[in-house]
JSON list of C-alpha atoms in Angstrom, two decimals:
[
{"chain": "A", "resi": 18, "resn": "GLY", "atom": "CA", "xyz": [116.34, 114.72, 85.02]},
{"chain": "A", "resi": 19, "resn": "GLN", "atom": "CA", "xyz": [114.44, 117.52, 86.88]},
{"chain": "A", "resi": 20, "resn": "GLN", "atom": "CA", "xyz": [114.76, 117.35, 90.67]},
{"chain": "A", "resi": 21, "resn": "LEU", "atom": "CA", "xyz": [111.74, 118.83, 92.83]},
{"chain": "A", "resi": 22, "resn": "ASN", "atom": "CA", "xyz": [112.13, 118.95, 96.46]},
{"chain": "A", "resi": 23, "resn": "GLN", "atom": "CA", "xyz": [109.21, 119.14, 98.97]},
{"chain": "A", "resi": 24, "resn": "SER", "atom": "CA", "xyz": [109.67, 119.56, 102.35]},
{"chain": "A", "resi": 25, "resn": "PRO", "atom": "CA", "xyz": [108.81, 118.74, 105.20]},
{"chain": "A", "resi": 26, "resn": "GLN", "atom": "CA", "xyz": [107.39, 115.35, 104.17]},
{"chain": "A", "resi": 27, "resn": "SER", "atom": "CA", "xyz": [104.99, 115.28, 106.98]},
{"chain": "A", "resi": 28, "resn": "MET", "atom": "CA", "xyz": [103.46, 117.14, 110.05]},
{"chain": "A", "resi": 29, "resn": "PHE", "atom": "CA", "xyz": [101.48, 116.59, 112.96]},
{"chain": "A", "resi": 30, "resn": "ILE", "atom": "CA", "xyz": [100.14, 120.05, 114.15]},
{"chain": "A", "resi": 31, "resn": "GLN", "atom": "CA", "xyz": [97.28, 121.39, 116.43]},
{"chain": "A", "resi": 32, "resn": "GLU", "atom": "CA", "xyz": [93.97, 122.87, 114.96]},
{"chain": "A", "resi": 33, "resn": "GLY", "atom": "CA", "xyz": [94.29, 126.41, 114.78]},
{"chain": "A", "resi": 34, "resn": "GLU", "atom": "CA", "xyz": [97.82, 126.54, 114.17]},
{"chain": "A", "resi": 35, "resn": "ASP", "atom": "CA", "xyz": [99.50, 127.79, 111.01]},
{"chain": "A", "resi": 36, "resn": "VAL", "atom": "CA", "xyz": [101.54, 125.74, 108.53]},
{"chain": "A", "resi": 37, "resn": "SER", "atom": "CA", "xyz": [104.07, 126.51, 105.78]},
{"chain": "A", "resi": 38, "resn": "MET", "atom": "CA", "xyz": [105.77, 124.04, 103.20]},
{"chain": "A", "resi": 39, "resn": "ASN", "atom": "CA", "xyz": [107.93, 124.56, 100.27]},
{"chain": "A", "resi": 40, "resn": "CYS", "atom": "CA", "xyz": [109.45, 123.27, 97.42]},
{"chain": "A", "resi": 41, "resn": "THR", "atom": "CA", "xyz": [112.75, 124.12, 95.52]},
{"chain": "A", "resi": 42, "resn": "SER", "atom": "CA", "xyz": [113.71, 122.97, 92.07]},
{"chain": "A", "resi": 43, "resn": "SER", "atom": "CA", "xyz": [117.35, 122.62, 90.24]},
{"chain": "A", "resi": 44, "resn": "SER", "atom": "CA", "xyz": [116.12, 124.77, 87.34]},
{"chain": "A", "resi": 45, "resn": "ILE", "atom": "CA", "xyz": [114.06, 127.59, 86.40]},
{"chain": "A", "resi": 46, "resn": "PHE", "atom": "CA", "xyz": [110.17, 127.12, 86.38]},
{"chain": "A", "resi": 47, "resn": "ASN", "atom": "CA", "xyz": [107.49, 129.37, 84.45]},
{"chain": "A", "resi": 48, "resn": "THR", "atom": "CA", "xyz": [104.40, 127.80, 86.45]},
{"chain": "A", "resi": 49, "resn": "TRP", "atom": "CA", "xyz": [103.99, 126.50, 89.92]},
{"chain": "A", "resi": 50, "resn": "LEU", "atom": "CA", "xyz": [101.05, 124.93, 90.82]},
{"chain": "A", "resi": 51, "resn": "TRP", "atom": "CA", "xyz": [99.78, 123.68, 94.45]},
{"chain": "A", "resi": 52, "resn": "TYR", "atom": "CA", "xyz": [97.53, 120.83, 94.51]},
{"chain": "A", "resi": 53, "resn": "LYS", "atom": "CA", "xyz": [95.63, 119.04, 97.43]},
{"chain": "A", "resi": 54, "resn": "GLN", "atom": "CA", "xyz": [94.91, 115.20, 97.20]},
{"chain": "A", "resi": 55, "resn": "ASP", "atom": "CA", "xyz": [92.87, 113.17, 99.65]},
{"chain": "A", "resi": 56, "resn": "PRO", "atom": "CA", "xyz": [92.81, 109.45, 99.68]},
{"chain": "A", "resi": 57, "resn": "GLY", "atom": "CA", "xyz": [91.83, 107.56, 96.77]},
{"chain": "A", "resi": 58, "resn": "GLU", "atom": "CA", "xyz": [91.13, 110.70, 94.93]},
{"chain": "A", "resi": 59, "resn": "GLY", "atom": "CA", "xyz": [92.85, 113.24, 92.11]},
{"chain": "A", "resi": 60, "resn": "PRO", "atom": "CA", "xyz": [94.44, 116.11, 93.24]},
{"chain": "A", "resi": 61, "resn": "VAL", "atom": "CA", "xyz": [92.37, 119.33, 93.28]},
{"chain": "A", "resi": 62, "resn": "LEU", "atom": "CA", "xyz": [94.30, 122.67, 92.21]},
{"chain": "A", "resi": 63, "resn": "LEU", "atom": "CA", "xyz": [94.57, 125.17, 94.95]},
{"chain": "A", "resi": 64, "resn": "ILE", "atom": "CA", "xyz": [96.63, 128.03, 93.30]},
{"chain": "A", "resi": 65, "resn": "ALA", "atom": "CA", "xyz": [98.22, 128.63, 90.59]},
{"chain": "A", "resi": 66, "resn": "LEU", "atom": "CA", "xyz": [101.42, 131.03, 90.29]},
{"chain": "A", "resi": 67, "resn": "TYR", "atom": "CA", "xyz": [102.69, 132.36, 87.18]},
{"chain": "A", "resi": 68, "resn": "LYS", "atom": "CA", "xyz": [105.34, 135.44, 87.72]},
{"chain": "A", "resi": 69, "resn": "ALA", "atom": "CA", "xyz": [108.36, 135.39, 89.88]},
{"chain": "A", "resi": 70, "resn": "GLY", "atom": "CA", "xyz": [107.65, 137.46, 93.12]},
{"chain": "A", "resi": 71, "resn": "GLU", "atom": "CA", "xyz": [104.01, 136.62, 92.97]},
{"chain": "A", "resi": 72, "resn": "LEU", "atom": "CA", "xyz": [101.89, 136.50, 96.18]},
{"chain": "A", "resi": 73, "resn": "THR", "atom": "CA", "xyz": [98.34, 134.85, 95.79]},
{"chain": "A", "resi": 74, "resn": "SER", "atom": "CA", "xyz": [95.70, 133.87, 98.29]},
{"chain": "A", "resi": 75, "resn": "ASN", "atom": "CA", "xyz": [92.83, 131.40, 98.32]},
{"chain": "A", "resi": 76, "resn": "GLY", "atom": "CA", "xyz": [91.06, 131.45, 101.45]},
{"chain": "A", "resi": 77, "resn": "ARG", "atom": "CA", "xyz": [93.43, 130.59, 104.22]},
{"chain": "A", "resi": 78, "resn": "LEU", "atom": "CA", "xyz": [95.93, 129.59, 101.40]},
{"chain": "A", "resi": 79, "resn": "THR", "atom": "CA", "xyz": [98.57, 131.99, 100.70]},
{"chain": "A", "resi": 80, "resn": "ALA", "atom": "CA", "xyz": [101.77, 130.67, 97.97]},
{"chain": "A", "resi": 81, "resn": "GLN", "atom": "CA", "xyz": [104.50, 132.78, 96.46]},
{"chain": "A", "resi": 82, "resn": "PHE", "atom": "CA", "xyz": [106.44, 132.28, 93.56]},
{"chain": "A", "resi": 83, "resn": "GLY", "atom": "CA", "xyz": [110.06, 132.65, 94.48]},
{"chain": "A", "resi": 84, "resn": "ILE", "atom": "CA", "xyz": [112.06, 135.53, 92.89]},
{"chain": "A", "resi": 85, "resn": "THR", "atom": "CA", "xyz": [114.83, 133.26, 91.70]},
{"chain": "A", "resi": 86, "resn": "ARG", "atom": "CA", "xyz": [111.76, 130.89, 90.08]},
{"chain": "A", "resi": 87, "resn": "LYS", "atom": "CA", "xyz": [113.18, 128.11, 91.40]},
{"chain": "A", "resi": 88, "resn": "ASP", "atom": "CA", "xyz": [110.99, 127.94, 94.86]},
{"chain": "A", "resi": 89, "resn": "SER", "atom": "CA", "xyz": [107.81, 128.61, 96.16]},
{"chain": "A", "resi": 90, "resn": "PHE", "atom": "CA", "xyz": [106.03, 128.22, 99.68]},
{"chain": "A", "resi": 91, "resn": "LEU", "atom": "CA", "xyz": [102.54, 127.65, 100.52]},
{"chain": "A", "resi": 92, "resn": "ASN", "atom": "CA", "xyz": [101.02, 128.68, 103.95]},
{"chain": "A", "resi": 93, "resn": "ILE", "atom": "CA", "xyz": [97.92, 127.44, 105.59]},
{"chain": "A", "resi": 94, "resn": "SER", "atom": "CA", "xyz": [96.74, 129.75, 108.17]},
{"chain": "A", "resi": 95, "resn": "ALA", "atom": "CA", "xyz": [94.67, 128.71, 111.38]},
{"chain": "A", "resi": 96, "resn": "SER", "atom": "CA", "xyz": [94.47, 124.81, 110.30]},
{"chain": "A", "resi": 97, "resn": "ILE", "atom": "CA", "xyz": [91.30, 122.95, 110.79]},
{"chain": "A", "resi": 98, "resn": "PRO", "atom": "CA", "xyz": [90.60, 119.13, 110.43]},
{"chain": "A", "resi": 99, "resn": "SER", "atom": "CA", "xyz": [89.61, 119.02, 106.78]},
{"chain": "A", "resi": 100, "resn": "ASP", "atom": "CA", "xyz": [93.16, 120.61, 106.06]},
{"chain": "A", "resi": 101, "resn": "VAL", "atom": "CA", "xyz": [94.21, 117.13, 106.39]},
{"chain": "A", "resi": 102, "resn": "GLY", "atom": "CA", "xyz": [95.59, 115.55, 102.97]},
{"chain": "A", "resi": 103, "resn": "ILE", "atom": "CA", "xyz": [98.96, 115.47, 100.99]},
{"chain": "A", "resi": 104, "resn": "TYR", "atom": "CA", "xyz": [99.96, 118.84, 99.39]},
{"chain": "A", "resi": 105, "resn": "PHE", "atom": "CA", "xyz": [101.86, 118.62, 96.46]},
{"chain": "A", "resi": 106, "resn": "CYS", "atom": "CA", "xyz": [103.50, 121.44, 94.38]},
{"chain": "A", "resi": 107, "resn": "ALA", "atom": "CA", "xyz": [104.09, 120.85, 90.86]},
{"chain": "A", "resi": 108, "resn": "GLY", "atom": "CA", "xyz": [106.26, 123.26, 88.41]},
{"chain": "A", "resi": 109, "resn": "GLN", "atom": "CA", "xyz": [106.79, 123.48, 84.72]},
{"chain": "A", "resi": 110, "resn": "GLU", "atom": "CA", "xyz": [109.80, 124.65, 83.19]},
{"chain": "A", "resi": 111, "resn": "ASP", "atom": "CA", "xyz": [108.44, 125.24, 79.38]},
{"chain": "A", "resi": 112, "resn": "ASN", "atom": "CA", "xyz": [105.69, 125.77, 77.37]},
{"chain": "A", "resi": 113, "resn": "PHE", "atom": "CA", "xyz": [104.09, 122.48, 77.21]},
{"chain": "A", "resi": 114, "resn": "ASN", "atom": "CA", "xyz": [101.85, 121.07, 79.76]},
{"chain": "A", "resi": 115, "resn": "LYS", "atom": "CA", "xyz": [104.63, 118.52, 81.42]},
{"chain": "A", "resi": 116, "resn": "PHE", "atom": "CA", "xyz": [104.78, 119.40, 85.07]},
{"chain": "A", "resi": 117, "resn": "TYR", "atom": "CA", "xyz": [107.12, 118.28, 87.69]},
{"chain": "A", "resi": 118, "resn": "PHE", "atom": "CA", "xyz": [105.53, 117.24, 91.10]},
{"chain": "A", "resi": 119, "resn": "GLY", "atom": "CA", "xyz": [107.43, 117.34, 94.43]},
{"chain": "A", "resi": 120, "resn": "SER", "atom": "CA", "xyz": [107.05, 113.92, 96.72]},
{"chain": "A", "resi": 121, "resn": "GLY", "atom": "CA", "xyz": [104.42, 115.98, 98.71]},
{"chain": "A", "resi": 122, "resn": "THR", "atom": "CA", "xyz": [103.80, 116.81, 102.18]},
{"chain": "A", "resi": 123, "resn": "LYS", "atom": "CA", "xyz": [101.32, 115.01, 104.23]},
{"chain": "A", "resi": 124, "resn": "LEU", "atom": "CA", "xyz": [99.38, 117.33, 106.83]},
{"chain": "A", "resi": 125, "resn": "ASN", "atom": "CA", "xyz": [97.88, 115.80, 109.93]},
{"chain": "A", "resi": 126, "resn": "VAL", "atom": "CA", "xyz": [95.89, 118.11, 112.02]},
{"chain": "A", "resi": 127, "resn": "LYS", "atom": "CA", "xyz": [94.63, 117.15, 115.47]},
{"chain": "A", "resi": 128, "resn": "PRO", "atom": "CA", "xyz": [91.03, 118.72, 116.47]},
{"chain": "Z", "resi": 30, "resn": "LYS", "atom": "CA", "xyz": [80.81, 122.43, 84.05]},
{"chain": "Z", "resi": 31, "resn": "ALA", "atom": "CA", "xyz": [81.75, 118.66, 84.31]},
{"chain": "Z", "resi": 32, "resn": "GLY", "atom": "CA", "xyz": [85.03, 118.16, 85.59]},
{"chain": "Z", "resi": 33, "resn": "VAL", "atom": "CA", "xyz": [87.62, 115.62, 84.24]},
{"chain": "Z", "resi": 34, "resn": "THR", "atom": "CA", "xyz": [86.15, 112.11, 83.81]},
{"chain": "Z", "resi": 35, "resn": "GLN", "atom": "CA", "xyz": [88.26, 108.98, 84.04]},
{"chain": "Z", "resi": 36, "resn": "THR", "atom": "CA", "xyz": [87.03, 105.60, 83.60]},
{"chain": "Z", "resi": 37, "resn": "PRO", "atom": "CA", "xyz": [87.10, 103.09, 85.13]},
{"chain": "Z", "resi": 38, "resn": "ARG", "atom": "CA", "xyz": [87.78, 104.17, 88.66]},
{"chain": "Z", "resi": 39, "resn": "TYR", "atom": "CA", "xyz": [89.10, 100.55, 89.59]},
{"chain": "Z", "resi": 40, "resn": "LEU", "atom": "CA", "xyz": [90.63, 97.68, 87.74]},
{"chain": "Z", "resi": 41, "resn": "ILE", "atom": "CA", "xyz": [92.07, 94.33, 88.31]},
{"chain": "Z", "resi": 42, "resn": "LYS", "atom": "CA", "xyz": [94.23, 92.61, 85.87]},
{"chain": "Z", "resi": 43, "resn": "THR", "atom": "CA", "xyz": [96.68, 89.87, 85.54]},
{"chain": "Z", "resi": 44, "resn": "ARG", "atom": "CA", "xyz": [99.93, 89.99, 84.18]},
{"chain": "Z", "resi": 45, "resn": "GLY", "atom": "CA", "xyz": [100.64, 89.88, 80.77]},
{"chain": "Z", "resi": 46, "resn": "GLN", "atom": "CA", "xyz": [97.28, 91.08, 79.99]},
{"chain": "Z", "resi": 47, "resn": "GLN", "atom": "CA", "xyz": [96.79, 94.77, 78.53]},
{"chain": "Z", "resi": 48, "resn": "VAL", "atom": "CA", "xyz": [94.77, 97.39, 79.63]},
{"chain": "Z", "resi": 49, "resn": "THR", "atom": "CA", "xyz": [92.74, 100.65, 78.36]},
{"chain": "Z", "resi": 50, "resn": "LEU", "atom": "CA", "xyz": [91.94, 103.58, 80.26]},
{"chain": "Z", "resi": 51, "resn": "SER", "atom": "CA", "xyz": [89.81, 106.36, 79.13]},
{"chain": "Z", "resi": 52, "resn": "CYS", "atom": "CA", "xyz": [89.73, 110.27, 80.22]},
{"chain": "Z", "resi": 53, "resn": "SER", "atom": "CA", "xyz": [87.17, 112.82, 79.17]},
{"chain": "Z", "resi": 54, "resn": "PRO", "atom": "CA", "xyz": [88.78, 116.71, 79.90]},
{"chain": "Z", "resi": 55, "resn": "ILE", "atom": "CA", "xyz": [86.92, 119.41, 80.78]},
{"chain": "Z", "resi": 56, "resn": "SER", "atom": "CA", "xyz": [84.84, 120.57, 77.97]},
{"chain": "Z", "resi": 57, "resn": "GLY", "atom": "CA", "xyz": [86.93, 123.18, 75.92]},
{"chain": "Z", "resi": 58, "resn": "HIS", "atom": "CA", "xyz": [90.28, 121.78, 77.06]},
{"chain": "Z", "resi": 59, "resn": "ARG", "atom": "CA", "xyz": [92.50, 120.29, 74.50]},
{"chain": "Z", "resi": 60, "resn": "SER", "atom": "CA", "xyz": [95.67, 119.15, 76.25]},
{"chain": "Z", "resi": 61, "resn": "VAL", "atom": "CA", "xyz": [95.46, 115.96, 78.33]},
{"chain": "Z", "resi": 62, "resn": "SER", "atom": "CA", "xyz": [98.32, 114.55, 80.10]},
{"chain": "Z", "resi": 63, "resn": "TRP", "atom": "CA", "xyz": [98.71, 111.32, 81.98]},
{"chain": "Z", "resi": 64, "resn": "TYR", "atom": "CA", "xyz": [100.47, 110.55, 85.18]},
{"chain": "Z", "resi": 65, "resn": "GLN", "atom": "CA", "xyz": [101.01, 107.35, 87.13]},
{"chain": "Z", "resi": 66, "resn": "GLN", "atom": "CA", "xyz": [101.16, 107.82, 90.81]},
{"chain": "Z", "resi": 67, "resn": "THR", "atom": "CA", "xyz": [102.68, 105.08, 93.00]},
{"chain": "Z", "resi": 68, "resn": "PRO", "atom": "CA", "xyz": [103.83, 105.75, 96.99]},
{"chain": "Z", "resi": 69, "resn": "GLY", "atom": "CA", "xyz": [107.09, 105.06, 96.15]},
{"chain": "Z", "resi": 70, "resn": "GLN", "atom": "CA", "xyz": [107.67, 107.05, 92.88]},
{"chain": "Z", "resi": 71, "resn": "GLY", "atom": "CA", "xyz": [105.07, 109.87, 93.58]},
{"chain": "Z", "resi": 72, "resn": "LEU", "atom": "CA", "xyz": [103.50, 111.65, 90.40]},
{"chain": "Z", "resi": 73, "resn": "GLN", "atom": "CA", "xyz": [105.44, 110.65, 87.39]},
{"chain": "Z", "resi": 74, "resn": "PHE", "atom": "CA", "xyz": [104.51, 112.20, 83.96]},
{"chain": "Z", "resi": 75, "resn": "LEU", "atom": "CA", "xyz": [103.60, 109.76, 81.15]},
{"chain": "Z", "resi": 76, "resn": "PHE", "atom": "CA", "xyz": [102.67, 111.80, 77.97]},
{"chain": "Z", "resi": 77, "resn": "GLU", "atom": "CA", "xyz": [100.66, 114.75, 77.06]},
{"chain": "Z", "resi": 78, "resn": "TYR", "atom": "CA", "xyz": [98.10, 114.87, 73.99]},
{"chain": "Z", "resi": 79, "resn": "PHE", "atom": "CA", "xyz": [97.12, 118.78, 72.30]},
{"chain": "Z", "resi": 80, "resn": "SER", "atom": "CA", "xyz": [95.20, 118.60, 69.22]},
{"chain": "Z", "resi": 81, "resn": "GLU", "atom": "CA", "xyz": [95.42, 114.51, 68.69]},
{"chain": "Z", "resi": 82, "resn": "THR", "atom": "CA", "xyz": [99.12, 114.89, 68.80]},
{"chain": "Z", "resi": 83, "resn": "GLN", "atom": "CA", "xyz": [101.74, 113.86, 71.48]},
{"chain": "Z", "resi": 84, "resn": "ARG", "atom": "CA", "xyz": [103.64, 116.68, 72.15]},
{"chain": "Z", "resi": 85, "resn": "ASN", "atom": "CA", "xyz": [105.74, 115.45, 75.55]},
{"chain": "Z", "resi": 86, "resn": "LYS", "atom": "CA", "xyz": [106.59, 112.06, 76.76]},
{"chain": "Z", "resi": 87, "resn": "GLY", "atom": "CA", "xyz": [107.97, 111.09, 80.28]},
{"chain": "Z", "resi": 88, "resn": "ASN", "atom": "CA", "xyz": [110.62, 108.36, 80.96]},
{"chain": "Z", "resi": 89, "resn": "PHE", "atom": "CA", "xyz": [108.54, 105.17, 80.54]},
{"chain": "Z", "resi": 90, "resn": "PRO", "atom": "CA", "xyz": [108.74, 101.98, 78.56]},
{"chain": "Z", "resi": 91, "resn": "GLY", "atom": "CA", "xyz": [107.24, 101.53, 74.90]},
{"chain": "Z", "resi": 92, "resn": "ARG", "atom": "CA", "xyz": [104.43, 99.46, 76.89]},
{"chain": "Z", "resi": 93, "resn": "PHE", "atom": "CA", "xyz": [102.72, 102.73, 77.80]},
{"chain": "Z", "resi": 94, "resn": "SER", "atom": "CA", "xyz": [100.93, 104.31, 74.93]},
{"chain": "Z", "resi": 95, "resn": "GLY", "atom": "CA", "xyz": [97.96, 106.66, 74.36]},
{"chain": "Z", "resi": 96, "resn": "ARG", "atom": "CA", "xyz": [96.05, 108.50, 71.73]},
{"chain": "Z", "resi": 97, "resn": "GLN", "atom": "CA", "xyz": [93.78, 111.22, 71.78]},
{"chain": "Z", "resi": 98, "resn": "PHE", "atom": "CA", "xyz": [90.57, 111.87, 69.58]},
{"chain": "Z", "resi": 99, "resn": "SER", "atom": "CA", "xyz": [89.03, 114.67, 67.95]},
{"chain": "Z", "resi": 100, "resn": "ASN", "atom": "CA", "xyz": [86.68, 115.54, 70.69]},
{"chain": "Z", "resi": 101, "resn": "SER", "atom": "CA", "xyz": [89.82, 115.45, 73.03]},
{"chain": "Z", "resi": 102, "resn": "ARG", "atom": "CA", "xyz": [88.90, 112.26, 74.74]},
{"chain": "Z", "resi": 103, "resn": "SER", "atom": "CA", "xyz": [92.16, 110.61, 75.39]},
{"chain": "Z", "resi": 104, "resn": "GLU", "atom": "CA", "xyz": [92.84, 106.88, 76.14]},
{"chain": "Z", "resi": 105, "resn": "MET", "atom": "CA", "xyz": [96.12, 105.34, 77.48]},
{"chain": "Z", "resi": 106, "resn": "ASN", "atom": "CA", "xyz": [97.00, 101.49, 76.78]},
{"chain": "Z", "resi": 107, "resn": "VAL", "atom": "CA", "xyz": [99.42, 99.56, 79.00]},
{"chain": "Z", "resi": 108, "resn": "SER", "atom": "CA", "xyz": [100.51, 96.19, 77.19]},
{"chain": "Z", "resi": 109, "resn": "THR", "atom": "CA", "xyz": [102.13, 93.02, 78.77]},
{"chain": "Z", "resi": 110, "resn": "LEU", "atom": "CA", "xyz": [101.21, 94.38, 82.31]},
{"chain": "Z", "resi": 111, "resn": "GLU", "atom": "CA", "xyz": [103.67, 93.65, 85.31]},
{"chain": "Z", "resi": 112, "resn": "LEU", "atom": "CA", "xyz": [103.15, 93.86, 88.87]},
{"chain": "Z", "resi": 113, "resn": "GLY", "atom": "CA", "xyz": [104.95, 97.26, 88.89]},
{"chain": "Z", "resi": 114, "resn": "ASP", "atom": "CA", "xyz": [102.42, 98.67, 86.80]},
{"chain": "Z", "resi": 115, "resn": "SER", "atom": "CA", "xyz": [100.15, 98.47, 89.70]},
{"chain": "Z", "resi": 116, "resn": "ALA", "atom": "CA", "xyz": [99.44, 102.47, 90.64]},
{"chain": "Z", "resi": 117, "resn": "LEU", "atom": "CA", "xyz": [96.68, 105.25, 90.29]},
{"chain": "Z", "resi": 118, "resn": "TYR", "atom": "CA", "xyz": [96.79, 106.49, 86.60]},
{"chain": "Z", "resi": 119, "resn": "LEU", "atom": "CA", "xyz": [95.31, 110.47, 86.80]},
{"chain": "Z", "resi": 120, "resn": "CYS", "atom": "CA", "xyz": [94.86, 112.10, 83.92]},
{"chain": "Z", "resi": 121, "resn": "ALA", "atom": "CA", "xyz": [94.64, 116.11, 83.95]},
{"chain": "Z", "resi": 122, "resn": "SER", "atom": "CA", "xyz": [93.35, 118.45, 81.15]},
{"chain": "Z", "resi": 123, "resn": "SER", "atom": "CA", "xyz": [94.07, 122.18, 80.50]},
{"chain": "Z", "resi": 124, "resn": "TYR", "atom": "CA", "xyz": [93.09, 124.73, 78.21]},
{"chain": "Z", "resi": 125, "resn": "LYS", "atom": "CA", "xyz": [95.98, 125.84, 75.71]},
{"chain": "Z", "resi": 126, "resn": "PRO", "atom": "CA", "xyz": [94.88, 128.38, 73.62]},
{"chain": "Z", "resi": 127, "resn": "PRO", "atom": "CA", "xyz": [95.87, 128.55, 69.85]},
{"chain": "Z", "resi": 128, "resn": "GLY", "atom": "CA", "xyz": [99.48, 129.79, 68.80]},
{"chain": "Z", "resi": 129, "resn": "THR", "atom": "CA", "xyz": [100.76, 129.19, 72.38]},
{"chain": "Z", "resi": 130, "resn": "GLY", "atom": "CA", "xyz": [104.07, 129.56, 73.17]},
{"chain": "Z", "resi": 131, "resn": "ASP", "atom": "CA", "xyz": [104.06, 132.08, 76.04]},
{"chain": "Z", "resi": 132, "resn": "GLY", "atom": "CA", "xyz": [102.91, 129.71, 78.80]},
{"chain": "Z", "resi": 133, "resn": "GLY", "atom": "CA", "xyz": [101.30, 131.76, 81.70]},
{"chain": "Z", "resi": 134, "resn": "VAL", "atom": "CA", "xyz": [97.75, 132.03, 81.01]},
{"chain": "Z", "resi": 135, "resn": "SER", "atom": "CA", "xyz": [95.45, 129.03, 81.52]},
{"chain": "Z", "resi": 136, "resn": "THR", "atom": "CA", "xyz": [97.56, 126.25, 81.85]},
{"chain": "Z", "resi": 137, "resn": "GLU", "atom": "CA", "xyz": [96.39, 125.09, 85.09]},
{"chain": "Z", "resi": 138, "resn": "ALA", "atom": "CA", "xyz": [95.92, 121.26, 85.17]},
{"chain": "Z", "resi": 139, "resn": "PHE", "atom": "CA", "xyz": [92.82, 119.79, 86.46]},
{"chain": "Z", "resi": 140, "resn": "PHE", "atom": "CA", "xyz": [93.13, 116.43, 87.74]},
{"chain": "Z", "resi": 141, "resn": "GLY", "atom": "CA", "xyz": [90.31, 113.56, 87.59]},
{"chain": "Z", "resi": 142, "resn": "GLN", "atom": "CA", "xyz": [89.86, 111.04, 90.10]},
{"chain": "Z", "resi": 143, "resn": "GLY", "atom": "CA", "xyz": [92.18, 108.68, 88.67]},
{"chain": "Z", "resi": 144, "resn": "THR", "atom": "CA", "xyz": [91.95, 104.73, 87.66]},
{"chain": "Z", "resi": 145, "resn": "ARG", "atom": "CA", "xyz": [93.28, 102.68, 90.24]},
{"chain": "Z", "resi": 146, "resn": "LEU", "atom": "CA", "xyz": [94.90, 99.77, 88.42]},
{"chain": "Z", "resi": 147, "resn": "THR", "atom": "CA", "xyz": [96.09, 96.46, 90.58]},
{"chain": "Z", "resi": 148, "resn": "VAL", "atom": "CA", "xyz": [97.89, 93.89, 88.59]},
{"chain": "Z", "resi": 149, "resn": "VAL", "atom": "CA", "xyz": [97.82, 90.54, 90.13]}
]
């Protein structure tokens, strides 16, 4: 089945630092999405990517769709305490709304 | 615009019982997907419905079923509950234009808050 590897599993950083996380897949994706999930809540969509090489920003967040279409990364600049949560990547390989999710990156930010 | 609404938020059931969860998608969205989230397995795809038809199904036993109504609202049912079915069940809605086949535009999936099911 589809393998989606997300790293790192967890990060402990100081407020103000930049953060980077990435996902790689075993097959080509047409769409990459990045979500943030707070405890007990559903994931909230942060950024959507549709084309290989696409670089998209949403405030302090920047994500890129890898050229090979098998990877994506998410950067968070100047982290703040409310960035704490679990970040998931999700990829879609066909035209149906079936997404494969990474295992998540748990982000901890120390004030 | 209201978001995705899932009911109930929390549920406690005993082994062997059955349960029905409900999801109301964002107005205008016709695709509804269901996911199971557990600490050990992460987010696992259950199935997806579009225009009342199941288009895609994950690797879950037949005890897990679903349906979609003409107003795009969806329900999922789990029969003969097992302890391992305890999880957060998430539904996601997305807009899918007619004659879709090109992927890309408007396929973002928006999630509800989930239903926390505990089987005891």
